[in-house]
Amino acid sequence: MKFVGLSGTLAGHKTSHMVFKVLHFAKLQNQDIEIELIDLKDNDVEFMRGYPLAYYNDDTQLVVNKLLEADCIVIGTPIYQASISGSLKNLLDFLPERAFRDKIVGFISTAGSDKYFLVAEYHLRPIIQFLGGVVPSRNVFVPDSSFNVESEIDDDLIDRRIMKFSEEFLKLAKK
């Protein structure tokens, strides 16, 4: 089983740390799974212009194909202006309809204020479901106050939530 984590922002490190933590906990629970972190800031994903995928650069094609080949995907996003990041939305626009069919696709998000904890639920869940993904019931919001100065999660309660989130991914994948 291939479990891919997608850090859907071009700025900072909090999102990639959140996504990596989900992958790490999943790997601790099942050493046989293959994990991979895709960080958008490390890839030159072009702006979607409506052309077939073959017309875009190698990074764009590579990232899209890795998502298409994954069995499970965790998407991380910061909340900007009460929405998911623009770079994440741009990447999702490359995916064909039903791209996530039969895949477990969950999300983890962060924002500067707790009042944004449902933004990913209302913005990202419908996109994942439109693409055919099976969304776990448990998704995770990490407030900025749960990170230390190195942008790593420093909150035992959040760690437990992420561990439970990873467990649910693996249970759904077995089914």
Coordinates of N, CA and C in Angstrom, one line a residue:
M1 N 0.8 -1.2 0.0 CA 0.0 0.0 0.0 C 0.9 1.2 0.0
K2 N 0.5 2.2 -0.8 CA 1.3 3.5 -0.9 C 0.4 4.6 -0.3
F3 N 1.0 5.2 0.7 CA 0.4 6.3 1.4 C 1.2 7.6 1.1
V4 N 0.6 8.5 0.4 CA 1.2 9.8 0.0 C 0.7 10.9 0.8
G5 N 1.6 11.8 1.3 CA 1.2 13.0 2.0 C 1.5 14.2 1.1
L6 N 0.6 15.1 1.0 CA 0.7 16.3 0.2 C 0.7 17.5 1.1
S7 N 1.8 18.3 1.1 CA 1.8 19.6 1.8 C 1.5 20.6 0.8
G8 N 0.3 21.2 0.9 CA -0.3 22.0 -0.1 C -0.1 23.5 0.1
T9 N 1.1 23.9 0.3 CA 1.4 25.3 0.4 C 2.8 25.6 -0.1
L10 N 3.1 26.8 -0.4 CA 4.4 27.2 -0.9 C 5.2 28.0 0.1
A11 N 4.6 28.1 1.3 CA 5.3 28.9 2.4 C 5.4 28.1 3.7
G12 N 6.4 28.4 4.4 CA 6.6 27.8 5.8 C 6.8 26.3 5.8
H13 N 6.8 25.8 7.0 CA 7.1 24.4 7.3 C 6.0 23.7 8.1
K14 N 5.1 24.4 8.7 CA 4.1 23.8 9.5 C 3.3 22.8 8.8
T15 N 2.8 23.0 7.6 CA 2.0 22.1 6.9 C 2.8 20.8 6.6
S16 N 4.0 20.9 6.1 CA 4.7 19.7 5.8 C 5.0 18.9 7.1
H17 N 5.3 19.6 8.2 CA 5.5 18.9 9.5 C 4.2 18.1 9.9
M18 N 3.0 18.7 9.7 CA 1.8 18.1 10.0 C 1.6 16.8 9.2
V19 N 1.8 17.0 7.9 CA 1.5 15.9 7.0 C 2.5 14.7 7.3
F20 N 3.8 15.1 7.5 CA 4.8 14.1 7.8 C 4.4 13.3 9.0
K21 N 3.9 14.0 10.0 CA 3.5 13.3 11.3 C 2.5 12.3 11.0
V22 N 1.5 12.6 10.2 CA 0.5 11.6 9.8 C 1.1 10.4 9.2
L23 N 2.0 10.6 8.2 CA 2.7 9.5 7.5 C 3.6 8.7 8.5
H24 N 4.3 9.4 9.4 CA 5.1 8.8 10.4 C 4.3 7.8 11.3
F25 N 3.2 8.3 11.8 CA 2.4 7.5 12.7 C 1.8 6.3 11.9
A26 N 1.5 6.5 10.7 CA 1.0 5.3 9.9 C 2.1 4.3 9.7
K27 N 3.3 4.7 9.4 CA 4.4 3.8 9.2 C 4.7 3.1 10.6
L28 N 4.6 3.8 11.7 CA 4.8 3.1 13.0 C 3.8 2.0 13.2
Q29 N 2.6 2.2 12.7 CA 1.5 1.2 12.9 C 1.6 0.0 11.9
N30 N 2.2 0.3 10.7 CA 2.3 -0.7 9.7 C 3.6 -0.5 8.9
Q31 N 4.6 -1.3 9.2 CA 5.9 -1.1 8.6 C 5.9 -1.5 7.1
D32 N 4.9 -2.2 6.6 CA 4.8 -2.6 5.2 C 4.3 -1.6 4.3
I33 N 3.7 -0.5 4.8 CA 3.3 0.5 3.9 C 4.4 1.4 3.4
E34 N 4.3 1.9 2.2 CA 5.3 2.8 1.6 C 4.7 4.2 1.8
I35 N 5.5 5.1 2.3 CA 5.1 6.5 2.5 C 5.9 7.4 1.7
E36 N 5.3 8.5 1.3 CA 6.0 9.6 0.6 C 5.4 10.9 0.9
L37 N 6.2 11.9 1.1 CA 5.8 13.3 1.3 C 6.1 14.1 0.1
I38 N 5.0 14.7 -0.5 CA 5.2 15.6 -1.6 C 4.9 17.0 -1.0
D39 N 5.9 17.9 -1.1 CA 5.8 19.2 -0.6 C 5.8 20.2 -1.8
L40 N 4.7 20.9 -2.0 CA 4.5 21.7 -3.2 C 5.6 22.8 -3.3
K41 N 6.2 23.2 -2.2 CA 7.2 24.2 -2.3 C 8.5 23.7 -2.9
D42 N 8.6 22.3 -2.9 CA 9.8 21.7 -3.5 C 9.6 21.3 -4.9
N43 N 8.4 21.6 -5.5 CA 8.1 21.2 -6.9 C 7.6 22.4 -7.6
D44 N 7.9 22.5 -8.9 CA 7.5 23.6 -9.7 C 6.2 23.2 -10.5
V45 N 5.1 23.2 -9.7 CA 3.8 22.9 -10.3 C 3.3 24.2 -11.1
E46 N 3.1 24.0 -12.3 CA 2.6 25.1 -13.1 C 1.2 25.5 -12.8
F47 N 0.8 26.7 -13.3 CA -0.5 27.2 -13.1 C -1.4 26.5 -14.2
M48 N -2.5 25.9 -13.7 CA -3.4 25.2 -14.6 C -4.0 26.1 -15.6
R49 N -3.9 25.7 -16.9 CA -4.4 26.5 -18.0 C -5.4 25.8 -18.9
G50 N -5.8 24.6 -18.4 CA -6.8 23.8 -19.2 C -6.3 22.9 -20.3
Y51 N -4.9 22.7 -20.4 CA -4.4 21.9 -21.4 C -4.3 20.4 -20.8
P52 N -4.1 19.4 -21.7 CA -3.8 18.1 -21.2 C -2.5 18.1 -20.4
L53 N -2.5 17.2 -19.4 CA -1.3 17.1 -18.5 C 0.0 17.0 -19.2
A54 N 0.1 16.3 -20.3 CA 1.3 16.2 -21.1 C 2.0 17.5 -21.5
Y55 N 1.2 18.6 -21.6 CA 1.7 19.9 -22.0 C 2.4 20.7 -20.9
Y56 N 2.4 20.1 -19.7 CA 2.9 20.8 -18.5 C 4.3 20.2 -18.2
N57 N 5.1 20.9 -17.3 CA 6.4 20.5 -17.0 C 6.5 19.2 -16.3
D58 N 7.7 18.7 -16.1 CA 7.9 17.4 -15.5 C 7.5 17.4 -14.0
D59 N 7.7 18.4 -13.3 CA 7.3 18.5 -11.9 C 5.7 18.4 -11.8
T60 N 5.0 19.1 -12.6 CA 3.6 19.0 -12.6 C 3.1 17.6 -12.9
Q61 N 3.6 17.0 -13.9 CA 3.2 15.7 -14.3 C 3.6 14.7 -13.2
L62 N 4.8 14.8 -12.6 CA 5.2 13.9 -11.5 C 4.3 14.0 -10.3
V63 N 4.0 15.2 -9.8 CA 3.1 15.3 -8.7 C 1.7 14.7 -8.9
V64 N 1.2 15.1 -10.1 CA -0.2 14.6 -10.4 C -0.2 13.0 -10.5
N65 N 0.8 12.5 -11.1 CA 0.9 11.0 -11.3 C 1.1 10.3 -9.9
K66 N 1.9 10.9 -9.0 CA 2.1 10.3 -7.7 C 0.8 10.3 -6.9
L67 N 0.0 11.3 -7.1 CA -1.3 11.3 -6.4 C -2.3 10.2 -7.1
L68 N -2.2 10.1 -8.4 CA -3.0 9.1 -9.0 C -2.6 7.7 -8.7
E69 N -1.4 7.5 -8.4 CA -0.9 6.1 -8.1 C -1.0 5.7 -6.6
A70 N -1.3 6.7 -5.8 CA -1.4 6.4 -4.3 C -2.7 5.7 -4.0
D71 N -2.6 4.9 -2.9 CA -3.8 4.2 -2.3 C -4.5 5.1 -1.3
C72 N -3.7 5.8 -0.5 CA -4.1 6.7 0.5 C -3.4 8.0 0.4
I73 N -4.1 9.1 0.6 CA -3.6 10.4 0.5 C -4.0 11.3 1.7
V74 N -3.1 11.9 2.3 CA -3.4 12.9 3.3 C -3.0 14.3 2.8
I75 N -3.9 15.2 2.7 CA -3.6 16.5 2.2 C -3.6 17.5 3.3
G76 N -2.5 18.3 3.4 CA -2.3 19.3 4.4 C -2.4 20.7 3.8
T77 N -3.1 21.6 4.5 CA -3.3 22.9 4.0 C -3.3 23.9 5.1
P78 N -2.7 25.1 4.9 CA -3.0 26.1 5.8 C -4.3 26.8 5.4
I79 N -4.9 27.5 6.3 CA -6.1 28.2 5.9 C -5.7 29.7 5.7
Y80 N -5.9 30.2 4.5 CA -5.6 31.5 4.1 C -6.9 32.2 3.7
Q81 N -7.2 33.4 4.2 CA -8.4 34.1 3.8 C -9.7 33.2 3.9
A82 N -9.8 32.4 4.9 CA -10.9 31.5 5.1 C -11.1 30.5 4.0
S83 N -10.0 30.0 3.4 CA -10.1 29.0 2.4 C -8.8 28.2 2.4
I84 N -8.8 27.1 1.6 CA -7.6 26.3 1.4 C -6.6 27.1 0.6
S85 N -5.3 26.7 0.6 CA -4.3 27.5 -0.2 C -4.6 27.5 -1.7
G86 N -4.2 28.5 -2.3 CA -4.4 28.6 -3.8 C -3.5 27.6 -4.5
S87 N -2.3 27.4 -4.0 CA -1.4 26.4 -4.7 C -2.0 25.0 -4.6
L88 N -2.7 24.7 -3.5 CA -3.4 23.4 -3.4 C -4.5 23.3 -4.4
K89 N -5.4 24.3 -4.4 CA -6.5 24.3 -5.3 C -6.1 24.2 -6.8
N90 N -5.0 24.9 -7.1 CA -4.4 24.8 -8.4 C -4.0 23.4 -8.8
L91 N -3.4 22.7 -7.9 CA -3.0 21.3 -8.1 C -4.2 20.4 -8.3
L92 N -5.2 20.6 -7.4 CA -6.4 19.7 -7.5 C -7.1 19.9 -8.9
D93 N -7.0 21.1 -9.5 CA -7.6 21.4 -10.8 C -7.0 20.5 -11.9
F94 N -5.8 20.0 -11.7 CA -5.1 19.2 -12.7 C -5.7 17.7 -12.7
L95 N -6.3 17.3 -11.6 CA -6.8 16.0 -11.5 C -8.0 15.7 -12.3
P96 N -8.1 14.5 -13.0 CA -9.3 14.2 -13.7 C -10.4 13.8 -12.8
E97 N -11.6 14.0 -13.3 CA -12.8 13.6 -12.5 C -12.7 12.2 -12.1
R98 N -13.0 11.9 -10.9 CA -12.9 10.5 -10.3 C -11.5 10.1 -10.0
A99 N -10.5 11.0 -10.0 CA -9.1 10.7 -9.8 C -8.9 10.0 -8.4
F100 N -9.7 10.2 -7.4 CA -9.5 9.6 -6.1 C -10.4 8.4 -5.9
R101 N -11.0 7.9 -7.0 CA -12.0 6.8 -6.8 C -11.3 5.6 -6.1
D102 N -11.9 5.2 -5.0 CA -11.5 4.0 -4.2 C -10.2 4.4 -3.4
K103 N -9.8 5.6 -3.3 CA -8.7 6.0 -2.5 C -9.2 6.6 -1.2
I104 N -8.5 6.4 -0.1 CA -8.8 7.1 1.2 C -8.0 8.4 1.1
V105 N -8.8 9.5 1.2 CA -8.2 10.8 1.1 C -8.7 11.7 2.3
G106 N -7.8 12.0 3.2 CA -8.2 12.8 4.3 C -7.4 14.1 4.3
F107 N -7.6 14.9 5.3 CA -7.0 16.2 5.3 C -6.6 16.7 6.7
I108 N -5.6 17.5 6.8 CA -5.2 18.1 8.1 C -4.9 19.6 7.8
S109 N -5.3 20.4 8.6 CA -5.2 21.9 8.3 C -4.7 22.6 9.5
T110 N -4.3 23.9 9.3 CA -3.8 24.7 10.3 C -4.3 26.2 10.0
A111 N -4.4 27.0 11.0 CA -4.7 28.4 10.9 C -4.3 29.1 12.1
G112 N -4.3 30.4 12.0 CA -3.9 31.3 13.1 C -4.9 31.4 14.2
S113 N -6.1 31.0 13.9 CA -7.2 31.1 14.8 C -8.1 29.9 14.8
D114 N -8.5 29.5 16.0 CA -9.4 28.3 16.1 C -10.7 28.5 15.4
K115 N -11.1 29.7 15.1 CA -12.4 29.9 14.4 C -12.4 29.4 13.0
Y116 N -11.3 29.0 12.5 CA -11.2 28.4 11.1 C -11.2 26.9 11.1
F117 N -11.5 26.3 12.2 CA -11.3 24.8 12.2 C -12.2 24.0 11.3
L118 N -13.3 24.6 10.8 CA -14.2 23.9 9.8 C -14.0 24.3 8.4
V119 N -13.0 25.2 8.1 CA -12.8 25.7 6.7 C -12.5 24.5 5.8
A120 N -11.5 23.7 6.2 CA -11.1 22.6 5.3 C -12.3 21.6 5.1
E121 N -13.1 21.4 6.2 CA -14.2 20.5 6.1 C -15.2 21.0 5.0
Y122 N -15.4 22.3 4.9 CA -16.4 22.9 4.0 C -15.8 23.2 2.6
H123 N -14.5 23.3 2.5 CA -13.9 23.6 1.2 C -13.2 22.4 0.6
L124 N -12.5 21.6 1.4 CA -11.8 20.5 0.8 C -12.6 19.2 0.7
R125 N -13.4 18.9 1.7 CA -14.2 17.7 1.6 C -15.0 17.6 0.3
P126 N -15.8 18.6 -0.1 CA -16.5 18.5 -1.3 C -15.7 18.2 -2.6
I127 N -14.5 18.8 -2.6 CA -13.6 18.5 -3.8 C -13.1 17.1 -3.8
I128 N -12.7 16.6 -2.6 CA -12.3 15.2 -2.5 C -13.4 14.2 -2.9
Q129 N -14.6 14.5 -2.4 CA -15.7 13.7 -2.7 C -16.1 13.7 -4.2
F130 N -16.0 14.9 -4.8 CA -16.3 15.0 -6.2 C -15.3 14.2 -7.0
L131 N -14.0 14.1 -6.5 CA -13.0 13.4 -7.2 C -13.1 11.9 -6.8
G132 N -14.1 11.5 -6.0 CA -14.4 10.1 -5.7 C -13.7 9.6 -4.5
G133 N -13.0 10.4 -3.7 CA -12.3 9.9 -2.6 C -13.2 9.5 -1.4
V134 N -12.7 8.6 -0.7 CA -13.4 8.2 0.6 C -12.7 9.0 1.7
V135 N -13.5 9.8 2.3 CA -12.9 10.7 3.4 C -13.2 10.1 4.7
P136 N -12.1 10.0 5.5 CA -12.2 9.5 6.9 C -13.1 10.4 7.7
S137 N -13.8 9.8 8.7 CA -14.7 10.7 9.5 C -13.8 11.6 10.4
R138 N -12.6 11.2 10.7 CA -11.8 12.0 11.6 C -10.7 12.8 10.7
N139 N -10.8 14.1 10.7 CA -9.8 14.9 10.1 C -9.3 15.8 11.2
V140 N -8.1 16.4 11.0 CA -7.5 17.1 12.1 C -7.2 18.6 11.7
F141 N -7.5 19.4 12.7 CA -7.2 20.8 12.7 C -6.1 21.1 13.7
V142 N -5.1 21.8 13.3 CA -4.0 22.1 14.3 C -3.8 23.6 14.4
P143 N -4.2 24.2 15.5 CA -4.1 25.6 15.6 C -2.6 26.0 15.7
D144 N -2.3 27.2 15.3 CA -0.9 27.7 15.3 C -0.3 27.6 16.7
S145 N -1.1 27.7 17.7 CA -0.6 27.7 19.1 C 0.0 26.3 19.4
S146 N -0.3 25.3 18.6 CA 0.2 23.9 18.9 C 1.6 23.7 18.3
F147 N 2.2 24.7 17.7 CA 3.5 24.5 17.1 C 4.6 25.2 17.9
N148 N 5.8 24.7 17.9 CA 6.9 25.3 18.6 C 7.6 26.3 17.6
V149 N 8.7 26.9 18.0 CA 9.4 27.8 17.2 C 10.0 27.2 16.0
E150 N 10.2 25.9 16.0 CA 10.8 25.2 14.8 C 9.7 24.7 13.9
S151 N 8.4 25.2 14.1 CA 7.2 24.8 13.3 C 6.9 23.4 13.4
E152 N 7.2 22.7 14.5 CA 6.9 21.3 14.7 C 5.8 21.3 15.8
I153 N 4.9 20.3 15.7 CA 3.8 20.2 16.6 C 4.3 19.8 18.0
D154 N 3.9 20.6 18.9 CA 4.4 20.5 20.3 C 3.2 20.4 21.3
D155 N 2.3 19.5 21.0 CA 1.0 19.4 21.7 C 0.6 17.9 21.8
D156 N 0.6 17.3 23.0 CA 0.3 15.9 23.1 C -1.1 15.5 22.6
L157 N -2.1 16.4 22.9 CA -3.4 16.1 22.4 C -3.5 16.1 20.9
I158 N -2.8 17.0 20.2 CA -2.8 17.0 18.8 C -2.1 15.7 18.3
D159 N -1.0 15.3 18.9 CA -0.3 14.1 18.5 C -1.3 12.9 18.6
R160 N -2.0 12.8 19.7 CA -3.0 11.7 19.8 C -4.0 11.7 18.7
R161 N -4.5 12.9 18.4 CA -5.5 13.0 17.3 C -4.9 12.6 16.0
I162 N -3.7 13.0 15.7 CA -3.0 12.6 14.5 C -2.8 11.1 14.5
M163 N -2.5 10.5 15.6 CA -2.3 9.0 15.6 C -3.6 8.3 15.3
K164 N -4.7 8.8 15.9 CA -6.0 8.2 15.7 C -6.4 8.4 14.2
F165 N -6.1 9.5 13.7 CA -6.3 9.8 12.3 C -5.6 8.8 11.4
S166 N -4.3 8.5 11.7 CA -3.5 7.6 10.9 C -4.1 6.2 11.1
E167 N -4.6 5.8 12.3 CA -5.2 4.5 12.5 C -6.4 4.3 11.6
E168 N -7.3 5.4 11.6 CA -8.5 5.3 10.7 C -8.1 5.1 9.3
F169 N -7.1 5.8 8.8 CA -6.7 5.6 7.4 C -6.4 4.2 7.1
L170 N -5.6 3.6 8.0 CA -5.2 2.2 7.8 C -6.3 1.2 7.9
K171 N -7.3 1.5 8.8 CA -8.5 0.6 8.9 C -9.3 0.7 7.6
L172 N -9.5 1.9 7.1 CA -10.3 2.1 5.9 C -9.6 1.4 4.7
A173 N -8.3 1.6 4.7 CA -7.5 1.0 3.6 C -7.6 -0.5 3.5
K174 N -7.7 -1.2 4.7 CA -7.8 -2.6 4.7 C -9.2 -3.1 4.2
K175 N -10.2 -2.2 4.3 CA -11.5 -2.6 3.8 C -11.6 -2.5 2.3

